[in-house]
Amino acid sequence: MKTVTIPTFALLATLCISCMAQDKKQQQNDFPVQKTDEEWRAELTPEEYHILREKGTERAFTGKYWHNTAKGTYYCAGCGEALFSSDTKYKSGSGWPSFWQPVDEHNIKVVMDTSYNMVREEIVCARCGGHLGHRFNDGPQPTGMRYCINSAALDFKEEEKK
Ligand code: FE
């Protein structure tokens, strides 16, 4: 049997790493809104940048929307895409804005997230790829889903009162 030499192993490892980097680049290219890191930094607040572009998480019960009960629509803080309606927002007790459904399944994208030794469904904006939060299957009916979203990833616009 032929043994795998160290140079062969190093070559394979390099190929594998460049392949993964290519994959990541490919995933980022999937989104219609493309901006450089400098552009995102200039447009977003440091907190928005950390959450949307670096997949950060705000501390529970500290965001501006977890207890917001006004009627209206939540838009992506990165690109303005409509994401969630107050009609599907509910009190989850988690300390983050929680919804049982997005305004349109096409406006978000679900990505497998295996960070922190957990398998979770990450939710990103389908237009700009910004990290929004995670989806769990312990939500209320009719979907049974909980979209757990960072306030800093959202811009709320209140519905005009008639
Ligand atoms: Fe977006």
PDB file of C-alpha atoms and ligand atoms in Angstrom, residues 33 40 52 76-81 83 125-130 132, ligand 1:
ATOM      1  CA  VAL A  33     -26.861  43.487  -3.384  1.00  0.00           C
ATOM      2  CA  TRP A  40     -20.829  48.332   4.520  1.00  0.00           C
ATOM      3  CA  LEU A  52     -25.313  41.866   9.715  1.00  0.00           C
ATOM      4  CA  CYS A  76     -33.602  44.682   6.519  1.00  0.00           C
ATOM      5  CA  ALA A  77     -31.338  47.319   8.098  1.00  0.00           C
ATOM      6  CA  GLY A  78     -28.744  46.525   5.431  1.00  0.00           C
ATOM      7  CA  CYS A  79     -30.725  46.862   2.200  1.00  0.00           C
ATOM      8  CA  GLY A  80     -34.349  47.728   2.994  1.00  0.00           C
ATOM      9  CA  GLU A  81     -35.916  44.405   1.971  1.00  0.00           C
ATOM     10  CA  LEU A  83     -38.751  40.832   6.054  1.00  0.00           C
ATOM     11  CA  CYS A 125     -31.514  38.444   3.979  1.00  0.00           C
ATOM     12  CA  ALA A 126     -32.000  37.039   0.453  1.00  0.00           C
ATOM     13  CA  ARG A 127     -31.173  40.416  -1.093  1.00  0.00           C
ATOM     14  CA  CYS A 128     -27.926  41.454   0.672  1.00  0.00           C
ATOM     15  CA  GLY A 129     -26.902  38.281   2.536  1.00  0.00           C
ATOM     16  CA  GLY A 130     -26.923  40.114   5.880  1.00  0.00           C
ATOM     17  CA  LEU A 132     -30.496  38.317  10.653  1.00  0.00           C
TER      18      LEU A 132
HETATM   19 FE    FE B   1     -30.780  42.904   3.258  1.00  0.00          FE
END
